mmCIF file of C-alpha atoms in Angstrom:
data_model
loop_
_atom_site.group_PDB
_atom_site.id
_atom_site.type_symbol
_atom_site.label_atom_id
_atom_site.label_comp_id
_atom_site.label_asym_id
_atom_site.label_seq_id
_atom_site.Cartn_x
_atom_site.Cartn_y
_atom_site.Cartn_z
ATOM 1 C CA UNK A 1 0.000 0.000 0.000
ATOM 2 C CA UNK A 2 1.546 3.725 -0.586
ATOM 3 C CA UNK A 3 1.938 4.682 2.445
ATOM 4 C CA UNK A 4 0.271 8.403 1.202
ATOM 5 C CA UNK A 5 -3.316 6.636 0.467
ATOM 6 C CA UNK A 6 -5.478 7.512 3.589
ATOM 7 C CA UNK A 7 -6.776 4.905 5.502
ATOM 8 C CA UNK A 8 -10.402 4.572 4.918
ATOM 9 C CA UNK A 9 -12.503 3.535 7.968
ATOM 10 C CA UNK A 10 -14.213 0.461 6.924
ATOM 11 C CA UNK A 11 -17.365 -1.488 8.395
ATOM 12 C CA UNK A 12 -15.762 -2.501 11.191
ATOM 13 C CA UNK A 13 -14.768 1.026 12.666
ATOM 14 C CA UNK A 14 -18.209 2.250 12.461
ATOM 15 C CA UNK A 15 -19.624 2.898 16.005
ATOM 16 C CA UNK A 16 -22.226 0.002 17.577
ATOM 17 C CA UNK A 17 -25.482 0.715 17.539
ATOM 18 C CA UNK A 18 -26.284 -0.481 20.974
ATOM 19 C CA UNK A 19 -29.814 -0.689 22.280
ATOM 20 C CA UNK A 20 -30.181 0.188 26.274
ATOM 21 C CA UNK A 21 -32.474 -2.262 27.799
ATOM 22 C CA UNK A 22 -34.456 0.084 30.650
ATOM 23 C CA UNK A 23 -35.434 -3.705 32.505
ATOM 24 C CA UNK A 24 -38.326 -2.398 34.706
ATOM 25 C CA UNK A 25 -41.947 -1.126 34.381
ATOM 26 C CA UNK A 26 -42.701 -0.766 38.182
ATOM 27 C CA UNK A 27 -44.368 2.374 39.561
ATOM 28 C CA UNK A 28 -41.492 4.496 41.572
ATOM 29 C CA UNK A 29 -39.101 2.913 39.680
ATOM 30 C CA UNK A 30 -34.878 3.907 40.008
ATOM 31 C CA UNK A 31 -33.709 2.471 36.912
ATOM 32 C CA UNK A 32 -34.577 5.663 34.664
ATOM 33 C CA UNK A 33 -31.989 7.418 37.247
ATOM 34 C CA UNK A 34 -29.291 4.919 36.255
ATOM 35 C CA UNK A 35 -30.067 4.303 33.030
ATOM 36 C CA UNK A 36 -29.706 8.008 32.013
ATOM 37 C CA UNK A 37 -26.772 7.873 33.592
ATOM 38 C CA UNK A 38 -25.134 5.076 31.670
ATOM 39 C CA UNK A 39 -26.607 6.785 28.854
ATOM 40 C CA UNK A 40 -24.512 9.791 29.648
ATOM 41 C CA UNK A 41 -20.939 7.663 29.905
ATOM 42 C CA UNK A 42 -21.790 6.273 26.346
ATOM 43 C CA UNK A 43 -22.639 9.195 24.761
ATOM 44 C CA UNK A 44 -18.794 10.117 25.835
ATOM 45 C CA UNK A 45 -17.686 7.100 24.441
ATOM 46 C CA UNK A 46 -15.966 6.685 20.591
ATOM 47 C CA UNK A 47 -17.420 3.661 19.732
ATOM 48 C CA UNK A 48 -21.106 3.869 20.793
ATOM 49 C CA UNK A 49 -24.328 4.981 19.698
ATOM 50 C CA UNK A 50 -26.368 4.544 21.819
ATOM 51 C CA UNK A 51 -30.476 4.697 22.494
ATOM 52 C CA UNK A 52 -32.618 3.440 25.144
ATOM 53 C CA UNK A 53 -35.273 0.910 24.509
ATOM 54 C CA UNK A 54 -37.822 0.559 28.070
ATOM 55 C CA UNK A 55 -40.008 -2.361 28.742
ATOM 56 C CA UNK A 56 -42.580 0.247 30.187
ATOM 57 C CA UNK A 57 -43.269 1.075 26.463
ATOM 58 C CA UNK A 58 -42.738 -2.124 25.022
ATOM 59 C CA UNK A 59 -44.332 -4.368 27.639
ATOM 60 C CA UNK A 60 -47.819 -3.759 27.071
ATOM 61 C CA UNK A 61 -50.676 -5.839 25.605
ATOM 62 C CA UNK A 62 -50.264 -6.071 21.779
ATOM 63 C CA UNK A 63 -46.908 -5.209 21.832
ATOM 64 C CA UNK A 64 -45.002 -5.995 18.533
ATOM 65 C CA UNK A 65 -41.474 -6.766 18.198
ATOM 66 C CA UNK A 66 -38.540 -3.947 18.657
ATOM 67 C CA UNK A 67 -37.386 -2.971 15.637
ATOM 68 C CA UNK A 68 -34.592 -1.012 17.411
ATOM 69 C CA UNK A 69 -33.438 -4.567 18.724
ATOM 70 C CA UNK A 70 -32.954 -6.210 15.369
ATOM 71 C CA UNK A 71 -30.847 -2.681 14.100
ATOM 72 C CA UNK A 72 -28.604 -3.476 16.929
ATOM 73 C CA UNK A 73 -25.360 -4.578 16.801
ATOM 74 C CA UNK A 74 -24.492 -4.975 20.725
ATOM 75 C CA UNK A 75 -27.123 -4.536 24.450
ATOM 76 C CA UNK A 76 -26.790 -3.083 27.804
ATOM 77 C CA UNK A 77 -29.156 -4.580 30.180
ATOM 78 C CA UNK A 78 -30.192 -2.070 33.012
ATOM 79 C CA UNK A 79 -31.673 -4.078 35.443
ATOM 80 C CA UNK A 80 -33.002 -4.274 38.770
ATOM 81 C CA UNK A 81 -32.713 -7.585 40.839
ATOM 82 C CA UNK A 82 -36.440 -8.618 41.993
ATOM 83 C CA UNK A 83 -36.457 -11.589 44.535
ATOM 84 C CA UNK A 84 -33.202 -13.085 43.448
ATOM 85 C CA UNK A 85 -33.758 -12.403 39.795
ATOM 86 C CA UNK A 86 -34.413 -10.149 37.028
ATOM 87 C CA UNK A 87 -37.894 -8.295 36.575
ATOM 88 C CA UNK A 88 -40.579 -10.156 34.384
ATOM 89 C CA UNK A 89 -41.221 -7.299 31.484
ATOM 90 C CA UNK A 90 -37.551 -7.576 30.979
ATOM 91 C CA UNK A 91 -37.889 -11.695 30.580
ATOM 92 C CA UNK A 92 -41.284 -10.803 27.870
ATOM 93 C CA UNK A 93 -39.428 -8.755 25.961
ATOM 94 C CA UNK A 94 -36.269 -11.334 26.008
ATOM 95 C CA UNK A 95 -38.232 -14.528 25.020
ATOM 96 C CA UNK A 96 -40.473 -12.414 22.311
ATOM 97 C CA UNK A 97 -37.181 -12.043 20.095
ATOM 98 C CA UNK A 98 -34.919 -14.782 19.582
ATOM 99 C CA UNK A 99 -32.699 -14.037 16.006
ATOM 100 C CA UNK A 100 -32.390 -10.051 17.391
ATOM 101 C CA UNK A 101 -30.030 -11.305 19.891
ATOM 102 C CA UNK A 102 -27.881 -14.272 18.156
ATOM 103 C CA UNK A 103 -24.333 -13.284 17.794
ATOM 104 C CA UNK A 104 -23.949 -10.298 19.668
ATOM 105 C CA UNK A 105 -23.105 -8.994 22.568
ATOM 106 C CA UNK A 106 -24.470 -8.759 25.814
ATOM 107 C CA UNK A 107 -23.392 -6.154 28.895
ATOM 108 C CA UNK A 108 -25.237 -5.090 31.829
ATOM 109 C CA UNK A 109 -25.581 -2.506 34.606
ATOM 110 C CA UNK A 110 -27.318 -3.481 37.851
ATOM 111 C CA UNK A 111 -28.718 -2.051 40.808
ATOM 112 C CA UNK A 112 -30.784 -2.632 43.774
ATOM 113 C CA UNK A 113 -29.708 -3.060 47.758
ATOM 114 C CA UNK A 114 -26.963 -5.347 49.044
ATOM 115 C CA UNK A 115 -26.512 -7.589 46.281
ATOM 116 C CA UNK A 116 -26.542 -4.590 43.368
ATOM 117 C CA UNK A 117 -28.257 -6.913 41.494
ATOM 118 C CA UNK A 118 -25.590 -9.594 40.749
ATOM 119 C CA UNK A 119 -28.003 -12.091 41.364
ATOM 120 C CA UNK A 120 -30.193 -11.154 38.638
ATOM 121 C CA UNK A 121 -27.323 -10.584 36.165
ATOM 122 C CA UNK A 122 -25.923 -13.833 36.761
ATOM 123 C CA UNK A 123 -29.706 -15.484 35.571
ATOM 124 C CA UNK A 124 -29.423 -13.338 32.524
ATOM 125 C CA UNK A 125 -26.030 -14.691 31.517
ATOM 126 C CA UNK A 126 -27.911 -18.254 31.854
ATOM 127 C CA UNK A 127 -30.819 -16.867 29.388
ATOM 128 C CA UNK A 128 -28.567 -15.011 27.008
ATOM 129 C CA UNK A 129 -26.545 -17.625 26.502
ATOM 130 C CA UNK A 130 -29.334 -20.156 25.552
ATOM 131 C CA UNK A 131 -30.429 -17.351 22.872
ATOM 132 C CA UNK A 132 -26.735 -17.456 21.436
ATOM 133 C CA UNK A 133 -25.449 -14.375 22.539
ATOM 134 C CA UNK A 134 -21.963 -13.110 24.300
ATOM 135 C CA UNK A 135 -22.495 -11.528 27.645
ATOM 136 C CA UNK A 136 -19.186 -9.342 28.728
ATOM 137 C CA UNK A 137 -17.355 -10.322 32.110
ATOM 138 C CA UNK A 138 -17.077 -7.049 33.439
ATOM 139 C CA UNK A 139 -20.355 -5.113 34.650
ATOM 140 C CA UNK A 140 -21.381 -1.661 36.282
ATOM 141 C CA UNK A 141 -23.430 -2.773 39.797
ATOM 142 C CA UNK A 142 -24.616 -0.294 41.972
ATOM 143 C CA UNK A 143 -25.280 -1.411 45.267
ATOM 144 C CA UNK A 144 -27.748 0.500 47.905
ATOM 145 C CA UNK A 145 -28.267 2.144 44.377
ATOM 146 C CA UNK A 146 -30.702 5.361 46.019
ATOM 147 C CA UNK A 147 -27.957 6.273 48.515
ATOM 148 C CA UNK A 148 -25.490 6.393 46.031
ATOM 149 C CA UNK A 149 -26.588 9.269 43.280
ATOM 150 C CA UNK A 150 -27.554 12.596 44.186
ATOM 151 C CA UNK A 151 -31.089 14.970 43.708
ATOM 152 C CA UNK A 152 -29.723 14.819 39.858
ATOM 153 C CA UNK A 153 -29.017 11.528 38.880
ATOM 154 C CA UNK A 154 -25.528 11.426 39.224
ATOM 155 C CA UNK A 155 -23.513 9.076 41.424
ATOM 156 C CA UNK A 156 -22.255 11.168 44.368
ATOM 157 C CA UNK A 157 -18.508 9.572 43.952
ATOM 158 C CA UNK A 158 -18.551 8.875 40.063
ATOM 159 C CA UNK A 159 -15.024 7.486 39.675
ATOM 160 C CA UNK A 160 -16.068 3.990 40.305
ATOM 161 C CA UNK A 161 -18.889 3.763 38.238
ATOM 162 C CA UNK A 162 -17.293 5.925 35.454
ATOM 163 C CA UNK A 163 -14.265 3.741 35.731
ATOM 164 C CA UNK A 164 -16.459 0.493 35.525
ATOM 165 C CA UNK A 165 -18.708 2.111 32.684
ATOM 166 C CA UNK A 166 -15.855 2.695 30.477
ATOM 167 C CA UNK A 167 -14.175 -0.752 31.186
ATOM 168 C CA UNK A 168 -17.335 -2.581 30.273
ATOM 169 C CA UNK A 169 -17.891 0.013 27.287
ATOM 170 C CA UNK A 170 -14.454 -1.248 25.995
ATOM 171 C CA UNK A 171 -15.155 -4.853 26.662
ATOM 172 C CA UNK A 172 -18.503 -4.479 24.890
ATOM 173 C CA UNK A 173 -17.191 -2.685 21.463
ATOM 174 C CA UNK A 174 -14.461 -5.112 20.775
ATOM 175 C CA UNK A 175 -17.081 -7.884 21.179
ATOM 176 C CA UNK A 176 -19.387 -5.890 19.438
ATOM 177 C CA UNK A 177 -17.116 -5.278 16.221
ATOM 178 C CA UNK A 178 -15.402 -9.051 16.185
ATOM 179 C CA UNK A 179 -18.939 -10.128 16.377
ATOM 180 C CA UNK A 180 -20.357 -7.758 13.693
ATOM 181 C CA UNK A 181 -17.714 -8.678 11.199
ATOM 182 C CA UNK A 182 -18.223 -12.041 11.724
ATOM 183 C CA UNK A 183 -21.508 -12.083 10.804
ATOM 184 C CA UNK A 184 -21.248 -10.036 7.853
ATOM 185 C CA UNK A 185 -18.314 -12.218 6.525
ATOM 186 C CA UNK A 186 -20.588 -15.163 7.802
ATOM 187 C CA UNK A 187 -24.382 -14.657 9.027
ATOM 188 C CA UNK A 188 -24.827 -16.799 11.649
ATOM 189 C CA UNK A 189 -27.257 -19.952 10.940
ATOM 190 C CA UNK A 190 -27.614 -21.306 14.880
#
């Protein structure tokens, strides 16, 4: 190649379109708080673009599928953790797509009281996986989740969150690109 021809960006440097999974319908609900929040730290990141997709909208009777799942390319799961596990709208709107979420990748931000909703993260790793899709290691939990972000919406000490936001955001694009290349180069028959 002469080394003066610019480097085009192909495909594969194009930012994800990553659909924000807003997990919980309930009345009173916190997860709007931290959702907009991680919407916030991917709106500052490179490789993201990123728009929010909530089960309170989609999660009624009638509902039809998500388009804005299918145009995705990678998911954050905002969730809460309801006795030991994840919030039933959030399961609906899983098990009413199943191609949507083959071959890409999964991440996910949790909150709730001592646990920061591990717990339910840990069944959605089971479920996603089942679907054939790639759930990240790393996550953003937020323990005691109201005590922790101020009259705003923003975490009173933001490092850590920022910090895990960013390392999850990272995790979740190179997964995100591998994965979209592959299926371009091969769509994925499972």
């Amino acid at each position: 190649m002469d080394i003066t021809t610019p480097v085009v960006p192909g495909p594969s440097d194009a930012p994800l379109q990553v659909a924000v999974i807003l997990g919980s319908n309930r009345e009173g609900r916190f997860g709007p708080v931290v959702a907009d929040w991680f919407l916030g730290r991917a709106a500052g990141h490179p490789g993201v673009e990123a728009a929010p997709v909530d089960v309170a909208e989609t999660e009624t009777p009638g509902a039809r599928p998500v388009p804005r799942l299918a145009e995705a390319d990678a998911f954050v799961v905002v969730t809460p953790e309801y006795n030991h596990s994840y919030p039933a709208p959030l399961k609906s709107l899983i098990d009413r797509h199943f191609a949507e979420w083959q071959a890409k990748p999964v991440a996910f931000v949790s909150y709730g009281g001592v646990s920061g909703g591990l717990r339910a993260v840990e069944h959605l790793r089971q479920v996603f996986a089942e679907l054939h899709a790639t759930t990240v290691r790393d996550t953003v939990s937020f323990h005691g989740a109201g005590a922790l972000f101020d009259d705003l919406g923003q975490p009173k000490d933001p490092g850590p969150a920022d910090g895990a936001a960013k390392r999850m955001l990272d995790q979740l694009v190179w997964w995100g690109r591998a994965l979209r290349d592959a299926r371009t180069r091969h769509p994925y028959g499972g």
